[in-house]
């Protein structure tokens, strides 16, 4: 397969369902599980909607770190202070001092919110049970399902808002992996996944029987991943991609 994306148009069917992740824009908007608990997660009603798991490129390539992101997009600063005082105090002391002097009005005026809240992607995630993610840069190309409310790093993870396992099967196929590696850019540390890797890819026009066959095959590979890696010390997405390469070659 030798893709020539420059001669292809962006497909409308793909254009609005793939984006890079949200930009939190401050190191102290990313916290550990222990810090999340201290800020009221599990105790303060509704806080789970605003403090949610974070996945970055490193978490996909190496061991997941169990981090959380603070995302109060949609709430006023007064609402944050009233409903979630511990989280407000964290932001006031660790985020506000830097952002109040920013030349960027988006950062200065909405200092308690993500720098790039990605409102359009929030709309696209409504009504799906899971989304597909892939690291922006890696030595090979692999994909995974995560919960739609998972926060991803804008510079490190690309999101695809499809929850049908058929699409995950197509994206993990050798056909698409070769396409994405050839369509992206080669960097010193691996391959960079560009938006055009997804937006210009024509998904196969399959009948329901073919789609179901892909779903069954992908379901078996996901089950094999879980059997081999779930609960094992040292589990990483790098090991998962090794298994996927074995499955594609089999």
PDB file of C-alpha atoms in Angstrom, residues 20-245:
ATOM      1  CA  UNK A  20      -6.569  15.673  19.156  1.00  0.00           C
ATOM      2  CA  UNK A  21      -7.432  15.654  22.827  1.00  0.00           C
ATOM      3  CA  UNK A  22      -8.221  18.495  25.179  1.00  0.00           C
ATOM      4  CA  UNK A  23      -5.538  20.984  26.201  1.00  0.00           C
ATOM      5  CA  UNK A  24      -5.527  21.326  29.992  1.00  0.00           C
ATOM      6  CA  UNK A  25      -2.672  23.776  29.713  1.00  0.00           C
ATOM      7  CA  UNK A  26      -1.243  23.678  33.238  1.00  0.00           C
ATOM      8  CA  UNK A  27       0.777  21.067  35.103  1.00  0.00           C
ATOM      9  CA  UNK A  28      -1.359  21.449  38.236  1.00  0.00           C
ATOM     10  CA  UNK A  29      -4.541  20.553  36.360  1.00  0.00           C
ATOM     11  CA  UNK A  30      -3.119  17.020  36.253  1.00  0.00           C
ATOM     12  CA  UNK A  31      -3.127  15.259  39.621  1.00  0.00           C
ATOM     13  CA  UNK A  32      -2.554  11.862  41.187  1.00  0.00           C
ATOM     14  CA  UNK A  33      -5.289   9.571  42.467  1.00  0.00           C
ATOM     15  CA  UNK A  34      -4.361  10.488  46.041  1.00  0.00           C
ATOM     16  CA  UNK A  35      -4.608  14.187  45.296  1.00  0.00           C
ATOM     17  CA  UNK A  36      -7.960  13.659  43.581  1.00  0.00           C
ATOM     18  CA  UNK A  37      -9.234  11.981  46.731  1.00  0.00           C
ATOM     19  CA  UNK A  38      -7.958  14.861  48.856  1.00  0.00           C
ATOM     20  CA  UNK A  39      -9.843  17.292  46.618  1.00  0.00           C
ATOM     21  CA  UNK A  40     -13.093  15.465  47.288  1.00  0.00           C
ATOM     22  CA  UNK A  41     -13.380  12.851  44.557  1.00  0.00           C
ATOM     23  CA  UNK A  42     -15.650  10.141  45.922  1.00  0.00           C
ATOM     24  CA  UNK A  43     -17.004  12.483  48.603  1.00  0.00           C
ATOM     25  CA  UNK A  44     -18.217  15.619  46.858  1.00  0.00           C
ATOM     26  CA  UNK A  45     -21.406  14.996  44.900  1.00  0.00           C
ATOM     27  CA  UNK A  46     -20.911  15.323  41.159  1.00  0.00           C
ATOM     28  CA  UNK A  47     -17.168  15.941  41.304  1.00  0.00           C
ATOM     29  CA  UNK A  48     -16.519  12.834  39.185  1.00  0.00           C
ATOM     30  CA  UNK A  49     -17.860  14.792  36.214  1.00  0.00           C
ATOM     31  CA  UNK A  50     -15.047  17.325  36.566  1.00  0.00           C
ATOM     32  CA  UNK A  51     -12.117  15.312  37.910  1.00  0.00           C
ATOM     33  CA  UNK A  52     -11.663  12.435  35.501  1.00  0.00           C
ATOM     34  CA  UNK A  53      -8.961   9.973  34.401  1.00  0.00           C
ATOM     35  CA  UNK A  54      -6.263  11.321  32.092  1.00  0.00           C
ATOM     36  CA  UNK A  55      -4.493   9.391  29.349  1.00  0.00           C
ATOM     37  CA  UNK A  56      -1.400  10.846  27.727  1.00  0.00           C
ATOM     38  CA  UNK A  57       0.844   9.467  25.017  1.00  0.00           C
ATOM     39  CA  UNK A  58       3.268   8.177  27.627  1.00  0.00           C
ATOM     40  CA  UNK A  59       0.487   6.241  29.351  1.00  0.00           C
ATOM     41  CA  UNK A  60      -0.236   4.419  26.101  1.00  0.00           C
ATOM     42  CA  UNK A  61       3.396   3.694  25.276  1.00  0.00           C
ATOM     43  CA  UNK A  62       4.526   2.790  28.774  1.00  0.00           C
ATOM     44  CA  UNK A  63       2.836   1.930  32.069  1.00  0.00           C
ATOM     45  CA  UNK A  64      -0.410   3.830  32.838  1.00  0.00           C
ATOM     46  CA  UNK A  65       0.199   6.257  35.689  1.00  0.00           C
ATOM     47  CA  UNK A  66      -3.359   6.551  37.006  1.00  0.00           C
ATOM     48  CA  UNK A  67      -3.521  10.333  36.677  1.00  0.00           C
ATOM     49  CA  UNK A  68      -6.585  12.570  36.815  1.00  0.00           C
ATOM     50  CA  UNK A  69      -7.392  15.872  35.158  1.00  0.00           C
ATOM     51  CA  UNK A  70      -9.320  18.842  36.543  1.00  0.00           C
ATOM     52  CA  UNK A  71     -11.859  20.074  34.005  1.00  0.00           C
ATOM     53  CA  UNK A  72     -14.347  22.649  35.269  1.00  0.00           C
ATOM     54  CA  UNK A  73     -15.399  23.756  31.796  1.00  0.00           C
ATOM     55  CA  UNK A  74     -19.010  24.986  31.953  1.00  0.00           C
ATOM     56  CA  UNK A  75     -18.861  26.111  35.590  1.00  0.00           C
ATOM     57  CA  UNK A  76     -18.305  29.659  36.780  1.00  0.00           C
ATOM     58  CA  UNK A  77     -15.551  30.291  39.296  1.00  0.00           C
ATOM     59  CA  UNK A  78     -18.258  31.027  41.899  1.00  0.00           C
ATOM     60  CA  UNK A  79     -19.890  27.664  41.271  1.00  0.00           C
ATOM     61  CA  UNK A  80     -16.569  25.860  41.653  1.00  0.00           C
ATOM     62  CA  UNK A  81     -15.857  27.630  44.949  1.00  0.00           C
ATOM     63  CA  UNK A  82     -19.320  26.885  46.340  1.00  0.00           C
ATOM     64  CA  UNK A  83     -19.636  23.244  45.262  1.00  0.00           C
ATOM     65  CA  UNK A  84     -16.048  22.037  45.425  1.00  0.00           C
ATOM     66  CA  UNK A  85     -14.089  24.156  47.949  1.00  0.00           C
ATOM     67  CA  UNK A  86     -11.093  21.799  48.171  1.00  0.00           C
ATOM     68  CA  UNK A  87     -10.634  21.779  44.419  1.00  0.00           C
ATOM     69  CA  UNK A  88     -11.140  25.547  44.286  1.00  0.00           C
ATOM     70  CA  UNK A  89      -8.432  26.084  46.871  1.00  0.00           C
ATOM     71  CA  UNK A  90      -6.070  23.856  44.883  1.00  0.00           C
ATOM     72  CA  UNK A  91      -6.672  25.909  41.748  1.00  0.00           C
ATOM     73  CA  UNK A  92      -6.505  29.233  43.562  1.00  0.00           C
ATOM     74  CA  UNK A  93      -3.106  28.513  45.081  1.00  0.00           C
ATOM     75  CA  UNK A  94      -1.484  26.437  42.310  1.00  0.00           C
ATOM     76  CA  UNK A  95      -2.973  27.644  39.023  1.00  0.00           C
ATOM     77  CA  UNK A  96      -4.282  31.183  39.484  1.00  0.00           C
ATOM     78  CA  UNK A  97      -0.932  32.852  40.377  1.00  0.00           C
ATOM     79  CA  UNK A  98       0.559  31.945  36.984  1.00  0.00           C
ATOM     80  CA  UNK A  99      -2.533  32.452  34.888  1.00  0.00           C
ATOM     81  CA  UNK A 100      -3.537  35.836  36.307  1.00  0.00           C
ATOM     82  CA  UNK A 101      -0.494  37.447  34.659  1.00  0.00           C
ATOM     83  CA  UNK A 102      -0.891  35.709  31.297  1.00  0.00           C
ATOM     84  CA  UNK A 103      -1.081  37.841  28.161  1.00  0.00           C
ATOM     85  CA  UNK A 104      -3.642  35.408  26.766  1.00  0.00           C
ATOM     86  CA  UNK A 105      -7.157  36.510  27.813  1.00  0.00           C
ATOM     87  CA  UNK A 106      -8.503  32.948  27.445  1.00  0.00           C
ATOM     88  CA  UNK A 107      -6.011  31.769  30.071  1.00  0.00           C
ATOM     89  CA  UNK A 108      -6.286  34.852  32.296  1.00  0.00           C
ATOM     90  CA  UNK A 109     -10.075  35.224  32.330  1.00  0.00           C
ATOM     91  CA  UNK A 110     -10.927  31.509  32.557  1.00  0.00           C
ATOM     92  CA  UNK A 111      -8.033  30.548  34.790  1.00  0.00           C
ATOM     93  CA  UNK A 112      -9.876  27.663  36.503  1.00  0.00           C
ATOM     94  CA  UNK A 113     -10.729  25.949  33.197  1.00  0.00           C
ATOM     95  CA  UNK A 114      -8.692  24.027  30.601  1.00  0.00           C
ATOM     96  CA  UNK A 115      -6.727  26.212  28.189  1.00  0.00           C
ATOM     97  CA  UNK A 116      -8.316  24.456  25.204  1.00  0.00           C
ATOM     98  CA  UNK A 117     -11.594  22.896  26.419  1.00  0.00           C
ATOM     99  CA  UNK A 118     -12.479  21.540  22.941  1.00  0.00           C
ATOM    100  CA  UNK A 119     -16.247  22.171  23.115  1.00  0.00           C
ATOM    101  CA  UNK A 120     -16.927  20.577  19.727  1.00  0.00           C
ATOM    102  CA  UNK A 121     -15.362  17.272  20.709  1.00  0.00           C
ATOM    103  CA  UNK A 122     -17.504  17.260  23.865  1.00  0.00           C
ATOM    104  CA  UNK A 123     -20.596  17.362  21.673  1.00  0.00           C
ATOM    105  CA  UNK A 124     -19.294  14.542  19.470  1.00  0.00           C
ATOM    106  CA  UNK A 125     -18.723  12.313  22.503  1.00  0.00           C
ATOM    107  CA  UNK A 126     -22.315  12.518  23.654  1.00  0.00           C
ATOM    108  CA  UNK A 127     -24.277   9.333  23.097  1.00  0.00           C
ATOM    109  CA  UNK A 128     -21.318   6.967  22.627  1.00  0.00           C
ATOM    110  CA  UNK A 129     -20.286   4.282  25.110  1.00  0.00           C
ATOM    111  CA  UNK A 130     -16.548   4.543  24.405  1.00  0.00           C
ATOM    112  CA  UNK A 131     -14.076   6.223  22.092  1.00  0.00           C
ATOM    113  CA  UNK A 132     -10.960   5.081  20.262  1.00  0.00           C
ATOM    114  CA  UNK A 133      -7.584   6.636  21.046  1.00  0.00           C
ATOM    115  CA  UNK A 134      -4.105   6.340  19.575  1.00  0.00           C
ATOM    116  CA  UNK A 135      -0.824   7.992  20.619  1.00  0.00           C
ATOM    117  CA  UNK A 136       0.178  10.970  18.511  1.00  0.00           C
ATOM    118  CA  UNK A 137       3.764   9.714  18.271  1.00  0.00           C
ATOM    119  CA  UNK A 138       4.917   6.106  18.621  1.00  0.00           C
ATOM    120  CA  UNK A 139       7.268   3.608  17.030  1.00  0.00           C
ATOM    121  CA  UNK A 140       4.264   1.673  15.721  1.00  0.00           C
ATOM    122  CA  UNK A 141       0.542   2.332  15.378  1.00  0.00           C
ATOM    123  CA  UNK A 142      -2.021   0.918  17.794  1.00  0.00           C
ATOM    124  CA  UNK A 143      -5.480   1.834  19.074  1.00  0.00           C
ATOM    125  CA  UNK A 144      -7.554   1.262  22.210  1.00  0.00           C
ATOM    126  CA  UNK A 145     -11.031   1.875  23.573  1.00  0.00           C
ATOM    127  CA  UNK A 146     -11.457   4.151  26.596  1.00  0.00           C
ATOM    128  CA  UNK A 147     -14.457   5.665  28.348  1.00  0.00           C
ATOM    129  CA  UNK A 148     -15.743   8.768  26.506  1.00  0.00           C
ATOM    130  CA  UNK A 149     -15.224  10.942  29.585  1.00  0.00           C
ATOM    131  CA  UNK A 150     -11.498  10.133  29.707  1.00  0.00           C
ATOM    132  CA  UNK A 151      -9.385  13.269  29.299  1.00  0.00           C
ATOM    133  CA  UNK A 152      -6.612  12.956  26.723  1.00  0.00           C
ATOM    134  CA  UNK A 153      -3.580  15.124  26.139  1.00  0.00           C
ATOM    135  CA  UNK A 154      -4.059  17.404  23.145  1.00  0.00           C
ATOM    136  CA  UNK A 155      -0.483  17.033  21.967  1.00  0.00           C
ATOM    137  CA  UNK A 156      -0.091  13.365  22.757  1.00  0.00           C
ATOM    138  CA  UNK A 157      -3.288  11.489  21.898  1.00  0.00           C
ATOM    139  CA  UNK A 158      -5.684  11.481  18.941  1.00  0.00           C
ATOM    140  CA  UNK A 159      -9.344  10.648  19.617  1.00  0.00           C
ATOM    141  CA  UNK A 160     -11.859   8.991  17.280  1.00  0.00           C
ATOM    142  CA  UNK A 161     -15.516   9.150  18.294  1.00  0.00           C
ATOM    143  CA  UNK A 162     -16.669   5.723  17.162  1.00  0.00           C
ATOM    144  CA  UNK A 163     -17.758   3.019  19.596  1.00  0.00           C
ATOM    145  CA  UNK A 164     -18.464   0.134  17.216  1.00  0.00           C
ATOM    146  CA  UNK A 165     -15.760  -2.537  17.530  1.00  0.00           C
ATOM    147  CA  UNK A 166     -15.900  -2.893  13.736  1.00  0.00           C
ATOM    148  CA  UNK A 167     -14.045   0.413  13.389  1.00  0.00           C
ATOM    149  CA  UNK A 168     -11.447  -0.609  15.961  1.00  0.00           C
ATOM    150  CA  UNK A 169     -10.922  -3.765  13.935  1.00  0.00           C
ATOM    151  CA  UNK A 170     -10.356  -1.800  10.730  1.00  0.00           C
ATOM    152  CA  UNK A 171      -7.992   0.648  12.431  1.00  0.00           C
ATOM    153  CA  UNK A 172      -5.865  -2.152  13.926  1.00  0.00           C
ATOM    154  CA  UNK A 173      -5.667  -4.041  10.630  1.00  0.00           C
ATOM    155  CA  UNK A 174      -2.362  -4.232   8.783  1.00  0.00           C
ATOM    156  CA  UNK A 175      -4.025  -2.344   5.913  1.00  0.00           C
ATOM    157  CA  UNK A 176      -4.754   0.702   8.028  1.00  0.00           C
ATOM    158  CA  UNK A 177      -1.561   0.518  10.085  1.00  0.00           C
ATOM    159  CA  UNK A 178       0.487   0.631   6.873  1.00  0.00           C
ATOM    160  CA  UNK A 179      -1.682   3.494   5.607  1.00  0.00           C
ATOM    161  CA  UNK A 180      -1.210   5.526   8.784  1.00  0.00           C
ATOM    162  CA  UNK A 181       2.555   5.004   8.915  1.00  0.00           C
ATOM    163  CA  UNK A 182       2.925   6.050   5.273  1.00  0.00           C
ATOM    164  CA  UNK A 183       0.509   8.982   5.577  1.00  0.00           C
ATOM    165  CA  UNK A 184       1.962  10.377   8.802  1.00  0.00           C
ATOM    166  CA  UNK A 185       5.440  11.786   9.307  1.00  0.00           C
ATOM    167  CA  UNK A 186       8.585  10.035  10.437  1.00  0.00           C
ATOM    168  CA  UNK A 187      10.268  11.556  13.487  1.00  0.00           C
ATOM    169  CA  UNK A 188      13.360  10.664  15.447  1.00  0.00           C
ATOM    170  CA  UNK A 189      11.352   8.887  18.133  1.00  0.00           C
ATOM    171  CA  UNK A 190       8.761   7.271  15.888  1.00  0.00           C
ATOM    172  CA  UNK A 191       5.841   8.047  13.600  1.00  0.00           C
ATOM    173  CA  UNK A 192       3.609  11.085  14.020  1.00  0.00           C
ATOM    174  CA  UNK A 193      -0.100  10.461  13.540  1.00  0.00           C
ATOM    175  CA  UNK A 194      -1.591  13.386  11.639  1.00  0.00           C
ATOM    176  CA  UNK A 195      -5.244  14.321  11.258  1.00  0.00           C
ATOM    177  CA  UNK A 196      -5.121  13.376   7.567  1.00  0.00           C
ATOM    178  CA  UNK A 197      -4.213   9.804   8.565  1.00  0.00           C
ATOM    179  CA  UNK A 198      -7.832   9.521   9.659  1.00  0.00           C
ATOM    180  CA  UNK A 199      -9.760  12.175   7.781  1.00  0.00           C
ATOM    181  CA  UNK A 200      -8.604  10.969   4.354  1.00  0.00           C
ATOM    182  CA  UNK A 201      -8.974   7.234   4.983  1.00  0.00           C
ATOM    183  CA  UNK A 202     -11.916   5.604   3.187  1.00  0.00           C
ATOM    184  CA  UNK A 203     -13.395   2.975   5.490  1.00  0.00           C
ATOM    185  CA  UNK A 204     -14.420  -0.152   3.569  1.00  0.00           C
ATOM    186  CA  UNK A 205     -18.034  -0.237   2.437  1.00  0.00           C
ATOM    187  CA  UNK A 206     -18.887  -3.581   4.027  1.00  0.00           C
ATOM    188  CA  UNK A 207     -22.160  -5.388   4.314  1.00  0.00           C
ATOM    189  CA  UNK A 208     -23.446  -6.388   7.722  1.00  0.00           C
ATOM    190  CA  UNK A 209     -22.085  -9.936   7.397  1.00  0.00           C
ATOM    191  CA  UNK A 210     -18.560  -8.615   6.766  1.00  0.00           C
ATOM    192  CA  UNK A 211     -18.886  -6.099   9.578  1.00  0.00           C
ATOM    193  CA  UNK A 212     -19.952  -8.823  11.978  1.00  0.00           C
ATOM    194  CA  UNK A 213     -16.977 -10.956  10.955  1.00  0.00           C
ATOM    195  CA  UNK A 214     -14.631  -8.072  11.774  1.00  0.00           C
ATOM    196  CA  UNK A 215     -16.397  -7.541  15.107  1.00  0.00           C
ATOM    197  CA  UNK A 216     -15.973 -11.206  16.034  1.00  0.00           C
ATOM    198  CA  UNK A 217     -12.298 -11.208  15.074  1.00  0.00           C
ATOM    199  CA  UNK A 218     -11.637  -8.006  17.000  1.00  0.00           C
ATOM    200  CA  UNK A 219     -13.590  -9.319  19.963  1.00  0.00           C
ATOM    201  CA  UNK A 220     -11.344 -12.390  20.074  1.00  0.00           C
ATOM    202  CA  UNK A 221      -8.211 -10.251  19.983  1.00  0.00           C
ATOM    203  CA  UNK A 222      -9.509  -7.996  22.757  1.00  0.00           C
ATOM    204  CA  UNK A 223     -10.296 -11.060  24.856  1.00  0.00           C
ATOM    205  CA  UNK A 224      -6.780 -12.341  24.192  1.00  0.00           C
ATOM    206  CA  UNK A 225      -5.325  -9.054  25.340  1.00  0.00           C
ATOM    207  CA  UNK A 226      -7.271  -9.262  28.575  1.00  0.00           C
ATOM    208  CA  UNK A 227      -6.311 -12.897  29.133  1.00  0.00           C
ATOM    209  CA  UNK A 228      -2.620 -12.243  28.595  1.00  0.00           C
ATOM    210  CA  UNK A 229      -2.148  -8.875  30.238  1.00  0.00           C
ATOM    211  CA  UNK A 230      -4.921  -7.843  32.621  1.00  0.00           C
ATOM    212  CA  UNK A 231      -3.687  -7.772  36.187  1.00  0.00           C
ATOM    213  CA  UNK A 232      -0.116  -8.649  35.308  1.00  0.00           C
ATOM    214  CA  UNK A 233       2.675  -6.548  36.725  1.00  0.00           C
ATOM    215  CA  UNK A 234       4.309  -4.400  34.068  1.00  0.00           C
ATOM    216  CA  UNK A 235       1.280  -4.364  31.749  1.00  0.00           C
ATOM    217  CA  UNK A 236       1.709  -1.656  29.113  1.00  0.00           C
ATOM    218  CA  UNK A 237       0.150  -0.672  25.814  1.00  0.00           C
ATOM    219  CA  UNK A 238       3.529  -1.480  24.264  1.00  0.00           C
ATOM    220  CA  UNK A 239       2.935  -5.114  25.178  1.00  0.00           C
ATOM    221  CA  UNK A 240      -0.581  -4.913  23.779  1.00  0.00           C
ATOM    222  CA  UNK A 241       0.690  -3.595  20.456  1.00  0.00           C
ATOM    223  CA  UNK A 242       3.132  -6.530  20.388  1.00  0.00           C
ATOM    224  CA  UNK A 243       0.212  -8.916  20.749  1.00  0.00           C
ATOM    225  CA  UNK A 244      -1.732  -7.076  18.050  1.00  0.00           C
ATOM    226  CA  UNK A 245       1.216  -7.449  15.695  1.00  0.00           C
TER     227      UNK A 245
END
